[in-house]
XYZ file of C-alpha atoms in Angstrom:
347
model
C 139.033 77.170 -79.225
C 139.141 75.680 -75.724
C 142.226 75.308 -73.578
C 142.002 71.530 -74.053
C 143.560 72.174 -77.488
C 146.420 74.318 -76.169
C 149.786 72.532 -76.188
C 152.867 74.264 -74.794
C 155.996 73.768 -76.911
C 159.172 74.623 -75.040
C 161.976 75.413 -77.457
C 159.393 76.267 -80.120
C 161.893 78.314 -82.143
C 164.435 75.471 -82.356
C 164.892 73.208 -85.355
C 162.704 70.366 -84.064
C 160.404 72.753 -82.218
C 159.343 74.403 -85.472
C 158.381 71.024 -86.918
C 156.343 70.301 -83.763
C 154.542 73.646 -83.958
C 153.621 73.000 -87.593
C 152.406 69.467 -86.834
C 150.248 70.658 -83.951
C 148.619 73.301 -86.144
C 147.961 70.777 -88.890
C 146.150 68.585 -86.366
C 143.980 71.365 -84.985
C 145.893 72.110 -81.809
C 146.960 75.567 -80.684
C 150.681 75.690 -79.884
C 151.803 77.974 -77.087
C 155.260 79.175 -78.077
C 157.626 78.804 -75.114
C 161.346 79.329 -74.765
C 164.179 81.017 -72.935
C 165.161 83.556 -75.614
C 162.661 86.398 -75.880
C 163.972 87.710 -79.212
C 163.794 84.287 -80.867
C 160.296 83.761 -79.486
C 159.040 87.067 -80.848
C 160.653 86.403 -84.222
C 158.860 83.050 -84.405
C 155.560 84.587 -83.287
C 155.727 87.036 -86.185
C 155.677 84.076 -88.575
C 152.854 82.342 -86.658
C 149.845 84.702 -86.599
C 147.487 84.166 -83.718
C 149.890 82.209 -81.537
C 151.022 83.409 -78.125
C 154.702 83.604 -77.177
C 155.684 83.113 -73.530
C 159.201 83.478 -72.209
C 160.224 81.179 -69.365
C 163.433 80.915 -67.374
C 164.109 77.404 -66.119
C 165.769 78.689 -62.951
C 162.555 80.590 -62.137
C 159.776 78.051 -61.441
C 157.121 80.772 -61.271
C 157.902 81.870 -64.824
C 157.588 78.284 -66.057
C 154.273 77.928 -64.230
C 152.982 81.079 -65.909
C 154.146 79.817 -69.292
C 152.217 76.562 -68.848
C 149.050 78.295 -67.668
C 146.097 77.091 -69.748
C 148.054 74.341 -71.482
C 146.560 70.853 -71.774
C 149.994 69.280 -72.314
C 153.654 70.211 -72.672
C 156.178 69.124 -75.303
C 159.817 69.837 -74.520
C 161.972 70.292 -77.642
C 164.829 72.177 -75.984
C 168.095 70.489 -75.180
C 170.350 69.732 -73.547
C 167.646 67.772 -71.733
C 170.007 67.187 -68.831
C 169.255 70.862 -68.106
C 165.691 71.337 -69.335
C 163.804 68.105 -68.589
C 163.611 68.191 -64.789
C 162.400 71.819 -64.394
C 159.724 71.315 -67.044
C 158.562 67.974 -65.638
C 158.331 69.594 -62.204
C 156.183 72.377 -63.682
C 153.995 69.897 -65.576
C 153.429 67.951 -62.347
C 152.453 71.162 -60.556
C 150.045 71.987 -63.380
C 148.682 68.439 -63.511
C 149.317 68.080 -67.248
C 151.138 65.429 -69.302
C 154.724 65.980 -70.405
C 156.405 64.657 -73.552
C 159.942 65.323 -74.734
C 162.186 64.489 -77.681
C 165.333 63.778 -75.666
C 167.988 61.595 -77.264
C 170.365 61.910 -74.292
C 170.792 58.542 -72.606
C 171.554 59.876 -69.133
C 168.809 62.516 -69.232
C 166.216 59.881 -70.118
C 167.531 57.547 -67.435
C 167.216 60.389 -64.913
C 163.598 61.013 -65.914
C 162.654 57.403 -65.179
C 164.655 57.352 -61.943
C 163.525 60.666 -60.480
C 159.905 61.038 -61.572
C 158.357 57.575 -61.918
C 156.798 57.405 -58.448
C 155.651 61.021 -58.360
C 154.086 60.973 -61.810
C 152.287 57.714 -61.066
C 151.028 59.034 -57.717
C 149.762 62.154 -59.474
C 147.970 60.035 -62.069
C 149.657 61.906 -64.879
C 151.894 60.896 -67.776
C 155.546 61.631 -68.576
C 156.858 60.236 -71.872
C 160.578 60.846 -72.454
C 162.405 60.246 -75.767
C 159.184 60.423 -77.797
C 161.170 61.039 -80.958
C 163.292 59.412 -83.635
C 165.858 58.149 -81.115
C 164.338 56.269 -78.204
C 160.701 56.435 -79.279
C 160.611 55.036 -82.806
C 163.017 52.195 -81.996
C 161.021 51.318 -78.886
C 157.759 51.188 -80.861
C 159.378 48.937 -83.457
C 160.912 46.612 -80.873
C 157.593 46.368 -79.014
C 155.782 45.583 -82.264
C 158.357 42.988 -83.279
C 158.104 41.310 -79.869
C 154.379 40.768 -80.395
C 153.182 38.169 -77.878
C 156.643 37.581 -76.408
C 157.032 38.706 -72.813
C 160.823 38.452 -72.976
C 163.618 38.108 -75.505
C 167.325 37.387 -75.408
C 168.320 40.487 -77.331
C 167.075 43.442 -79.338
C 169.144 45.034 -82.076
C 168.233 48.403 -83.573
C 170.113 49.453 -86.703
C 169.963 53.041 -87.952
C 170.453 53.330 -91.696
C 170.945 57.074 -92.112
C 172.041 58.402 -95.492
C 173.786 61.282 -93.683
C 173.580 63.139 -90.385
C 173.807 66.915 -90.372
C 173.476 67.700 -86.657
C 171.598 70.688 -85.300
C 173.156 73.030 -82.760
C 171.000 71.302 -80.143
C 172.379 67.894 -81.076
C 175.942 69.167 -80.757
C 175.243 70.822 -77.389
C 173.591 67.661 -76.057
C 176.546 65.595 -77.230
C 178.955 67.790 -75.288
C 176.908 67.401 -72.110
C 176.652 63.629 -72.535
C 180.397 63.232 -73.073
C 181.087 65.314 -69.989
C 178.716 63.231 -67.873
C 180.417 60.030 -69.044
C 183.923 61.347 -68.586
C 184.527 60.730 -72.288
C 183.638 57.036 -71.996
C 181.256 55.070 -74.205
C 178.120 53.285 -73.038
C 176.246 50.090 -73.889
C 173.394 48.053 -72.430
C 174.421 44.493 -71.624
C 173.600 41.989 -68.918
C 170.513 43.996 -68.043
C 172.330 47.233 -67.192
C 174.131 50.238 -68.629
C 177.878 49.700 -68.782
C 180.482 52.394 -69.414
C 183.607 51.416 -71.303
C 186.544 52.535 -73.442
C 186.508 49.679 -75.961
C 186.927 50.402 -79.657
C 183.674 50.135 -81.601
C 183.797 47.535 -84.372
C 182.491 47.981 -87.903
C 180.281 45.296 -89.421
C 177.718 44.803 -92.198
C 174.022 45.152 -91.407
C 171.446 43.624 -93.800
C 169.029 46.522 -94.109
C 165.862 45.769 -96.088
C 165.604 46.904 -99.685
C 166.044 49.375 -101.200
C 168.884 50.300 -98.805
C 170.431 46.837 -98.614
C 173.579 45.832 -96.696
C 175.556 48.714 -95.248
C 178.621 49.131 -93.053
C 177.617 50.157 -89.532
C 179.387 51.057 -86.316
C 178.368 48.515 -83.700
C 177.338 49.749 -80.237
C 176.895 53.321 -81.405
C 174.543 53.589 -78.478
C 171.344 55.636 -78.583
C 168.395 56.278 -76.244
C 166.751 52.929 -77.054
C 168.969 51.394 -74.353
C 166.845 53.316 -71.840
C 163.372 53.085 -73.362
C 163.326 49.413 -74.388
C 164.525 47.897 -71.075
C 162.188 50.182 -69.114
C 159.272 47.890 -69.968
C 160.561 44.852 -71.877
C 162.572 41.959 -70.427
C 165.481 42.174 -72.845
C 168.936 41.986 -71.201
C 170.894 42.882 -74.350
C 169.921 45.999 -76.311
C 172.365 47.032 -79.031
C 172.144 49.910 -81.499
C 174.091 50.378 -84.739
C 174.728 53.413 -86.957
C 175.744 53.635 -90.598
C 179.364 54.635 -91.050
C 178.460 57.673 -93.173
C 176.193 59.107 -90.482
C 178.768 58.453 -87.763
C 181.400 60.283 -89.778
C 179.080 63.252 -90.376
C 177.948 63.746 -86.790
C 181.493 63.389 -85.461
C 183.025 65.962 -87.804
C 183.132 69.491 -86.353
C 182.595 71.120 -89.749
C 179.464 69.211 -90.853
C 176.830 71.895 -91.523
C 173.362 71.819 -89.940
C 170.360 70.419 -91.830
C 169.224 72.352 -94.918
C 165.595 72.433 -96.034
C 164.904 70.832 -99.417
C 161.099 70.723 -99.531
C 158.080 72.878 -98.665
C 157.816 71.263 -95.225
C 161.373 72.241 -94.342
C 162.735 68.703 -94.364
C 166.310 67.951 -95.329
C 167.240 65.417 -98.009
C 168.377 62.936 -95.348
C 166.665 59.538 -95.509
C 166.582 56.790 -92.907
C 165.725 53.171 -92.292
C 165.332 51.847 -88.756
C 165.630 48.060 -88.821
C 164.872 46.091 -85.663
C 165.645 42.464 -84.870
C 164.560 40.711 -81.680
C 165.703 37.187 -80.834
C 164.440 34.607 -78.387
C 166.408 31.382 -78.529
C 166.667 30.420 -82.176
C 163.663 32.496 -83.284
C 163.975 35.997 -84.713
C 161.382 38.658 -85.471
C 161.902 41.907 -87.368
C 160.222 45.257 -87.932
C 161.390 48.285 -89.895
C 160.417 51.855 -90.739
C 161.765 54.215 -93.386
C 161.299 57.916 -93.949
C 162.871 61.324 -94.462
C 164.651 63.592 -91.947
C 165.184 62.336 -88.405
C 164.350 65.730 -86.896
C 161.163 66.210 -88.910
C 159.802 62.749 -88.055
C 160.131 63.533 -84.353
C 157.234 65.993 -84.722
C 154.488 63.521 -85.712
C 155.856 61.066 -83.144
C 155.573 63.605 -80.313
C 152.261 65.077 -81.463
C 150.646 61.669 -81.995
C 151.703 60.847 -78.435
C 150.097 63.998 -77.050
C 146.925 63.367 -79.045
C 146.645 59.827 -77.695
C 147.253 60.994 -74.129
C 144.647 63.762 -74.348
C 142.068 61.423 -75.898
C 142.596 58.679 -73.322
C 144.308 56.129 -75.559
C 146.951 55.126 -73.040
C 147.764 51.975 -71.091
C 149.418 53.323 -67.955
C 150.371 56.413 -65.967
C 153.661 57.661 -64.601
C 156.902 57.764 -66.584
C 156.583 55.435 -69.549
C 158.273 54.696 -72.846
C 156.248 54.822 -76.040
C 155.825 51.055 -76.346
C 154.612 50.769 -72.746
C 151.986 53.481 -72.786
C 150.631 53.140 -76.338
C 149.491 50.332 -78.632
C 152.781 50.202 -80.525
C 151.520 48.669 -83.774
C 148.507 50.977 -83.952
C 150.702 53.993 -83.178
C 153.085 53.183 -86.018
C 150.245 52.645 -88.456
C 148.832 56.047 -87.521
C 152.064 57.520 -88.900
C 151.839 55.710 -92.242
C 151.747 59.024 -94.115
C 155.187 59.795 -92.637
C 156.735 56.322 -92.496
C 157.035 53.342 -94.800
C 156.493 50.376 -92.491
C 157.520 46.729 -92.649
C 155.850 45.095 -89.662
C 155.507 41.434 -88.691
C 152.200 39.667 -89.310
C 149.350 40.272 -86.895
C 149.236 36.591 -85.948
C 151.542 37.128 -82.968
C 150.614 40.665 -81.993
């Protein structure tokens, strides 16, 4: 099989990385197994006959270049992305290949837009950060809900998670983010990120059936506050999280996800409900599915497939809704997501 089907997966042995490797294989791509830990790489390779494992040290650019040799694209699944994103984007730019990551870290995603937009555009290549459950899915839903609107007064993204058993990577990324913020909280208001120490209120969110109304923590801010404003004129972007999920992810003794089916997914379910408002008019879109980490795999792999087959709208650093046809992208994932999208009349 030609090198145009080779996709490098950095952090291939991690929780999300394993889902990405499986999704790539299902779609006829050949994953190149990349990571920092040689023993973990070799252990994964033993379970993936025919796949090549390549160790790379992010403080050694030459080793990253060797690891990407022959790859048509790179998917970064290894956090904290504050540490891993920049070295891998640099290597992807040197190799002239597209880069996609699954970063949920607000500051890391902001840095990717700030530091690489001009260079990626000048190189005519593509960098898509946050192409995952947080940042990517919400952005696709907001873009779809906007339809023919070029601007809106606000976008609200509510996460209806039944639970949230964080991976080790999620916990490590959370530590880095808190350190970068000096323990403060963040929100997107007035067209900019704002750091604050205000208490977060609890309110009821009217999720669609069958979930129905649930208590949520308001301004539990996720990566959508970077992706959505990067290409849509929306000065207020707010995200909300169910109380149960907030409690789980905040508790130090919550165990990591446990597989409950043959695909390795946990029992966790989710609904992402989006509302955009312009004046007195509101539009909504929603998606439901199982396991926030597992769903990041088809999101990232669908992105790579569309990039490699020329189904993109721009170059440079771009959020999912800017570079892809958002409605068509979501529909392509209908085997993974139950979708409630607005009518096509204003798309």
